[in-house]
Amino acid sequence: MTTLPSQTDTKLGLVIDLDTCVGCHACVVSCKGWNTQNYGAPLSDKDAYGTPEGTFLNRVHSYEVQPDQGPAQTVHFPKSCLHCEDAPCVTVCPTGASYKRTEDGIVLVNEDDCMGCGLCAWACPYGARELDLMAGVMKKCTLCVDRIYNENLPEEDRVPACVRTCPSGARHFGDLGDPNSDVSKLVAERGGMDLMPELGTKPVNKYLPPRPKDTLDCGVALNPVAEEAKGFLGWLDNALEKM
Amino acid sequence: MSAAAGTRIEARPSPVISDEVRQTTCYMCACRCGINVHMKDGEVAYIEGNRDHPVNKGVLCGKGSAGIMQHNAPSRLRSPMKRVGPRGSGEFENISWDEALDIAADMLRPIRENNPEKLAFFTGRDQSQSFTSFWAQQFGTPNYAAHGGFCSVNMAAAGIYTMGGAFWEFGQPDWDRAKLFMIFGVAEDHDSNPIKIGLGKLKANGAKVIGVNPIRSGYNAIADEWVGITPGTDGLFILALVHELMKAGKIDLDYLARFTNAPGLINASEGPDKGLLLRDEDGKVLVIDRATGKLTPFDQMGVKPDLNGTLERDGVTHRTVFNEMATRYLEPEYAPEAVAERCGVSADRIKAIAALLAKTAFDEAIEIDQPWTDFRGEKHEKMIGRPVAFHSMRGISAHSNGFQTCRSLHILQIILGSVEVPGGFRFKPPYPKPVEAHPAPHCGVKPLSPLDGPHLGFVRGPEGLALKEDGTPARIDKAFTWENPMSAHGLMHMVISNAHAGDPYKIDTLFMYMANMAWNSSMNTKGTMEMLTDKDENGEYVIPNIIYSDAYSSETVAYADLILPDTTYLERHDCISLLDRPICEADGAADAIRWPVVEPDRDVRGFQSVLCELGAKLDLPAFINEDGSQKWADYADYIQTHQRKPGIGPLAGFRGENGDQGGRGAPNPNQIDAYIENGGFWINHIPDEALYYKPWNKAYQDWAVEIGILDTPMPYLFQLYVEPMRKFQLAAEGHGERQPPEHLRERIKETMDPLPYWYEPFEGTMVDEEEFPIHALTQRPMAMYHSWGTQNAWLRQIHGHNPLYVPTKIWEANGFEDGDWAKVTSHHGEITVPVSHMAALNDNTVWTWNAIGKRKGAWALKEDAPEANKGFLLNHLIHELLPSKGDGMRWANSDPITGQAAWFDLKVRIEKAPPPDQSQPVFPSIKSPVGQGPDDIAWEVGK
Amino acid sequence: MHPAPSVIFFTAFSGLGFGLLAFLGLGMPGLNGWLAFTFYFIAYAFAVGGLLASVAHLANPKNAIKSFSQWRSSWLSREGVLAVVTLIVTAIYAIGRIFFDTSMPALGAVGSALSILTVFSTSMIYTQLKTVPRWNSPTTPFMFVAYSLAGGALLAGQVTLALFTLALYLLIVAAIAQLLNWRVGDQRMLTSETNLGTATGLGNVGVVRQYEPPHSGKNYLLNEMVYVVGRKHARKVRRISFVAAFLIPVLALLAFRDAPHIGGMLAIIFHILGVIGSRWLYFAEARHVVANFYGK
Ligand SMILES: Nc1nc2c(c(=O)[nH]1)N[C@H]1C(S)=C(S)[C@@H](COP(=O)(O)OP(=O)(O)OC[C@H]3O[C@@H](n4cnc5c(=O)[nH]c(N)nc54)[C@H](O)[C@@H]3O)O[C@H]1N2
Ligand SMILES: Nc1nc2c(c(=O)[nH]1)N[C@H]1C(S)=C(S)[C@@H](COP(=O)(O)OP(=O)(O)OC[C@H]3O[C@@H](n4cnc5c(=O)[nH]c(N)nc54)[C@H](O)[C@@H]3O)O[C@H]1N2
Ligand code: SF4
Ligand code: SF4
Ligand code: SF4
Ligand code: SF4
Ligand code: SF4
Ligand SMILES: [Mo]
């Protein structure tokens, strides 16, 4: 049923640190690799060696932010499904293929049911769903549901592929429904934010904003020990004496 | 009406991931991360990072994760090939390995019998340099180098001459303890995952990051402070910081006195020793002991070297290096106000950064309760740390003033006392290692004999130059000549043009491995292609024979006469050895292997194994047994059995007959299996008391000897003052036997300054500022590796073409709009390319991603591939020679000290142009020797 | 949004088809036998043809049958279910008319109501999308239903003066609905709180712009949702489609008062062209919030 669960046992999701992401696309490719080999149909690439058009579940945008004062800043911005609590992609789905799990809030597409109408992608504000052009079914981040509980993986590897691979540690995974989880604490500490809160989707994933930049106080300078080079050598002698 | 719901995924799914995991080393770039290769039905199914691996600790970059698409790329070469069409056409005929090796041996045998130097063997992005150089040495040619010369030799040489170790991937910031980190001119670097892991740690620890870079992307995007410096001026900026710190007395005097040659006394007497350091009969640097006031060798127990001493002798005052530095750097020309405009950084900002450096280094110093003993025998109860760390790479080194700029940065680190201390910069074994522990270059050629020693090394003075009896260059690339005396890595970027010009001499065969010289690694790409195809009056190619080993259908393949196809990195043995560029961490020595996790399904062979066979065919002494038979069946055999010195071989781990020795030990016939068992690598941790202060730390020196990195303990002082440089100046001043040619005298006097200074990059001084006012740079994209990421179906979707990024000021001045194109002109050439706006960019700089543009027909791509239509190279604008000065000579576009290619000196002008149908210039399509890739793919194996 | 021919065709023709069915169910015109068959044939051709066109939009049509399952939550599912129910109900009514010369007025009325409901639910597929501010307004269902009724009236309208007037009125109402939809849509675009600043959460740091897209080539999102139509071009299509859908039909009806066949025919042809133009615009002009992420 594509009605949403009124409540989920946990709210698993990602926390992405925009202050740390260097825009390396590691998460993008590792996601592609994992999901080409695992959940559902492989992520395909049309015209792979010409003008390619492939399916990816995670993409990294690059933005510039021009503050009122100071130079423009650059922010690399990874984006995948935010596993919204009020997921509009789920309720619009006519076939029941899209659903949100009651146990952990993960939003999934059951490819056996999907008819590839694309309406869920239209309903998602975040561009988190891509229709696979070869398989004809809707693809989206699965939160690596086939990793996070996987008993064939060592305990420490039971995290999403993108989290495991992120070299700078900008991606965190956990239960955002539990205020005491590491991710919840991080969100609280760093003022984690929702994307497009005005659309009422209540995303589970949170973004940690970049810390303030270019804040160095340019009024501070070192005091010279002497004005003259000669004076400096005098100071040096004294300093060496004291050592 | 209701249809039955399909099978939803179970609540806690646990699918089986793979049949087997094989652990090897990534080679999607030169970072050498450990990977877990998941196999399904004998095929590569999924690649992830190896958590236990010292380099990447489980993480993997985008390229690494895309390895499966590289390994299966349609561009893979399939068979040895013989050229049948004209050079550059791409027309080949498949041949057998026997025929290929016969052709190669027939080309090379007469060379070795007559003039071994007529073989130029250059190996590009080689991770087996200790082996390939060994092969070249055995062959007897002096003409061997890898890509270091055009890459970042300024960084390497400046580091080694100054501190006995360099940034590059040979050292690292103390990521766990640094509180302030300054990163100069780095987009990605070789140590790509470790830097990202490190930045993540700094961020988690709340450390501050300052990015000095004209472009604010990548690492600079997350920097707390961005210094959008004008290219080529970092030296000035750094020396202004040095000025501020010295002036305020915010320098680590104790450190300078104990661990550097700052207290060394500069000989002021006129004559051949002028400017050299005073030494005792044993050659030890003398210092004035403040306790006794006496002249004493620097390494005596209890000596308190005086930084400010002067010595009157024969009516001349000899002053310390430090005194000289104070005199120079306190000059107003280095004051922030004096450099601000030129650097594009305000004086206040420079001062504030100096103050922050001082505050962090001295007011926030850290102490570790770890006793250690220095080389003088003095015991220290604690390890004092200055938690400011620096890192830097090609942004400061790929300029013609790069060597001195890199030196300036090391001076800054050292006066802060922040090298090899907690929180500062740390070396990775086999560094630190003084210049004295490195070989000097060798060029003694004799037919049918090995070269008289290693090709590359560190010259200590004019006597070490690679010159022939008549004073002409011994090497085809003119490395170690008066033009670039300290060219420690050779000059790969000059090989083709020198060989074509027959200057210094003609060669017979150019043998290359893993370098796309007909495209993205050459300056003047068009000219290079012409040189490779140019014929003499007899209709013969000017460069008679070209042998090339590539694994893929690159642009350069088309220019070779004989192709030796390599395997992919998952199909061969390799060793990432302590003898060249290992995988060490600051905390330990480590090395690694690659092994065939899958066997090749084509008629290809690992290049190193091919060299084992070719070496034997050519009777190279080390490659045959006494009975003349082939010594090493393949590279794996070499890796396990070769010994450089007794007990020391390519791999340091699992040595000894039982595999229980590390570092030193007899060869172990099961060594590779032991590596495989251990996850593909070996690591030996440095004892706690040896973790810092390594150049002077007795425990470290002993450990290094024990594991075979050093033969004997070799503690040394940091060389703020680089005496060998002074020796070249002395020669230029007329002293000594070996004299530079007249036209180089002045330049040597000036540029070989033993204390760093700043001069304007050459191209900027030689072109008209009005005509070419803009700096043009490239950056490495994190998700692409030079040319070789393009064949990767996944990666090429991220960077399939590259715009030229233009800063707001230039964007507006030209009235650019989205989708516009521009003509970009340098003194050498012209390109027409798409432009894009970027505000977080230095006002006078444009840039693009490196090596995205491709030649049509290469890499098994289709004709409409965006890389070959919208993509472009900046290389068409860069020349290997500077514009003529009117003296009839054209100087190399390189650093005058090391020969480092000055990629980033490029100056251009830019104007709006009507959009052409594709980026200009366009070259004719190459015939693909491997056809084209398939249309659609959905890469899933084992289901 | 990408103005895909399949969705344009779907919304345009199913609207016309169900509009005609609505009138037929009310006995306007109240024909039997072959004549009724002709009308029903046209209505079914349009309605079913439109629905089939929507199937062409599916990437995996073999699962289309499952789209009837989620009527409790999904407007697309409701639309499917309603369409089928409507077609069945109206078919029974039609069979009566065509073969048995009988009229079941109650059943007819139910069929008419269902027809309108179907069109309404079609419109709700778009209206419900907060991601497309232009669509997300009550003017969308108003417009869809008005178009459907006006078109239906035209198609159904043959001779009676009464009907002529009705068609005229309905055309005017639809024209108003269209103008309202454009106006409110334009307004919604302007007043939408959503921009790259809220999309990235970086809006409070400063002005946000994309400097490098996440991939150099195209992808599904760009093809499907990031369609940019030039403002000038859009205005032109608006004018043309409005003239075709409303002005010409109204004038034709008035001018050919005495030859209603000709007037009706002309009106229908132009109206349909106008509807297609309007629907093209409906998609092409609609900006999905995801375009923000791509700086479009
Ligand atoms: N404009 C500009 N130009 C530059 C630079 C710049 O910053 N700006 N940077 C310069 C620098 S620092 C460098 S290092 C060079 C790098 O330039 P190159 O040395 O040319 O490096 P690559 O393009 O990585 O590839 C070299 C070749 O290795 C081949 N190859 C890949 N894998 C294998 C393998 O397993 N076996 C064999 N045998 N071959 C293989 C590839 O197919 C390719 O043809 O570019 C230089 N060029
Ligand atoms: N992903 C990936 N990794 C790679 C490679 C690759 O191709 N792809 N190549 C490998 C190789 S061969 C090399 S040599 C390394 C090089 O690694 P990097 O040293 O990071 O090399 P570049 O990408 O050339 O970046 C040079 C940086 O210096 C900046 N810069 C240019 N001029 C100046 C200047 O005057 N001052 C300052 N402060 N900055 C300046 C540029 O803006 C750019 O950010 O990367 C290695 N790692
Ligand atoms: S892997 Fe991490 S650092 Fe790299 S783009 Fe993704 S989130 Fe950013
Ligand atoms: S991000 Fe998009 S796809 Fe994911 S749950 Fe939210 S609305 Fe659905
Ligand atoms: S594309 Fe598939 S998952 Fe999405 S709404 Fe249509 S049927 Fe549901
Ligand atoms: S959680 Fe898994 S599916 Fe989602 S973006 Fe990360 S790797 Fe991709
Ligand atoms: S940095 Fe990336 S490409 Fe390079 S070795 Fe590591 S994982 Fe492989
Ligand atoms: Mo390089």
mmCIF file of N, CA and C and ligand atoms in Angstrom, chain A residues 89 92-98 109 113-121 129 131 137-138, chain C residues 76, ligand 5:
data_model
loop_
_atom_site.group_PDB
_atom_site.id
_atom_site.type_symbol
_atom_site.label_atom_id
_atom_site.label_comp_id
_atom_site.label_asym_id
_atom_site.label_seq_id
_atom_site.Cartn_x
_atom_site.Cartn_y
_atom_site.Cartn_z
ATOM 1 N N CYS A 89 6.571 10.920 -2.989
ATOM 2 C CA CYS A 89 6.855 9.954 -4.046
ATOM 3 C C CYS A 89 6.095 8.655 -3.797
ATOM 4 N N VAL A 92 1.969 9.048 -4.382
ATOM 5 C CA VAL A 92 1.483 9.194 -5.764
ATOM 6 C C VAL A 92 1.552 7.888 -6.549
ATOM 7 N N CYS A 93 2.311 6.935 -6.058
ATOM 8 C CA CYS A 93 2.582 5.744 -6.856
ATOM 9 C C CYS A 93 1.320 4.909 -7.063
ATOM 10 N N PRO A 94 0.928 4.682 -8.299
ATOM 11 C CA PRO A 94 -0.325 3.977 -8.569
ATOM 12 C C PRO A 94 -0.220 2.467 -8.406
ATOM 13 N N THR A 95 0.985 1.925 -8.461
ATOM 14 C CA THR A 95 1.091 0.467 -8.488
ATOM 15 C C THR A 95 1.410 -0.131 -7.130
ATOM 16 N N GLY A 96 1.771 0.715 -6.192
ATOM 17 C CA GLY A 96 2.198 0.186 -4.907
ATOM 18 C C GLY A 96 3.650 -0.201 -4.898
ATOM 19 N N ALA A 97 4.343 0.111 -5.988
ATOM 20 C CA ALA A 97 5.760 -0.248 -6.041
ATOM 21 C C ALA A 97 6.581 0.570 -5.048
ATOM 22 N N SER A 98 6.229 1.840 -4.905
ATOM 23 C CA SER A 98 6.949 2.694 -3.962
ATOM 24 C C SER A 98 6.356 2.518 -2.581
ATOM 25 N N VAL A 109 11.604 1.083 -3.817
ATOM 26 C CA VAL A 109 10.772 0.762 -4.969
ATOM 27 C C VAL A 109 10.846 -0.748 -5.180
ATOM 28 N N ASP A 113 6.856 -4.458 -9.228
ATOM 29 C CA ASP A 113 5.551 -3.821 -9.357
ATOM 30 C C ASP A 113 5.579 -2.554 -10.200
ATOM 31 N N CYS A 114 6.759 -1.980 -10.360
ATOM 32 C CA CYS A 114 6.844 -0.654 -10.964
ATOM 33 C C CYS A 114 6.507 -0.706 -12.450
ATOM 34 N N MET A 115 5.694 0.265 -12.896
ATOM 35 C CA MET A 115 5.360 0.285 -14.322
ATOM 36 C C MET A 115 6.112 1.387 -15.051
ATOM 37 N N GLY A 116 6.998 2.066 -14.317
ATOM 38 C CA GLY A 116 7.845 3.068 -14.970
ATOM 39 C C GLY A 116 7.089 4.298 -15.433
ATOM 40 N N CYS A 117 6.067 4.725 -14.659
ATOM 41 C CA CYS A 117 5.302 5.897 -15.085
ATOM 42 C C CYS A 117 6.040 7.190 -14.780
ATOM 43 N N GLY A 118 6.966 7.143 -13.822
ATOM 44 C CA GLY A 118 7.767 8.329 -13.524
ATOM 45 C C GLY A 118 7.097 9.325 -12.605
ATOM 46 N N LEU A 119 5.851 9.036 -12.202
ATOM 47 C CA LEU A 119 5.149 10.043 -11.404
ATOM 48 C C LEU A 119 5.838 10.299 -10.061
ATOM 49 N N CYS A 120 6.429 9.242 -9.492
ATOM 50 C CA CYS A 120 7.095 9.424 -8.204
ATOM 51 C C CYS A 120 8.278 10.371 -8.347
ATOM 52 N N ALA A 121 8.959 10.277 -9.491
ATOM 53 C CA ALA A 121 10.090 11.175 -9.712
ATOM 54 C C ALA A 121 9.599 12.612 -9.848
ATOM 55 N N ARG A 129 15.092 10.422 -7.676
ATOM 56 C CA ARG A 129 14.691 9.191 -8.366
ATOM 57 C C ARG A 129 15.044 9.288 -9.841
ATOM 58 N N LEU A 131 14.717 7.082 -13.463
ATOM 59 C CA LEU A 131 14.174 5.909 -14.127
ATOM 60 C C LEU A 131 15.309 5.241 -14.902
ATOM 61 N N VAL A 137 12.487 0.619 -14.979
ATOM 62 C CA VAL A 137 11.915 0.726 -13.637
ATOM 63 C C VAL A 137 12.558 1.874 -12.885
ATOM 64 N N MET A 138 11.835 2.356 -11.895
ATOM 65 C CA MET A 138 12.304 3.502 -11.142
ATOM 66 C C MET A 138 13.410 3.077 -10.181
ATOM 67 N N LEU C 76 -3.255 8.876 -9.616
ATOM 68 C CA LEU C 76 -3.068 8.206 -10.894
ATOM 69 C C LEU C 76 -3.826 6.887 -10.909
HETATM 70 S S1 SF4 D 5 7.548 4.871 -11.680
HETATM 71 FE FE1 SF4 D 5 7.158 2.992 -10.597
HETATM 72 S S2 SF4 D 5 7.516 3.519 -8.473
HETATM 73 FE FE2 SF4 D 5 7.299 5.415 -9.582
HETATM 74 S S3 SF4 D 5 5.187 5.976 -9.380
HETATM 75 FE FE3 SF4 D 5 5.384 4.844 -11.274
HETATM 76 S S4 SF4 D 5 4.980 2.759 -10.707
HETATM 77 FE FE4 SF4 D 5 5.361 3.833 -8.825
#
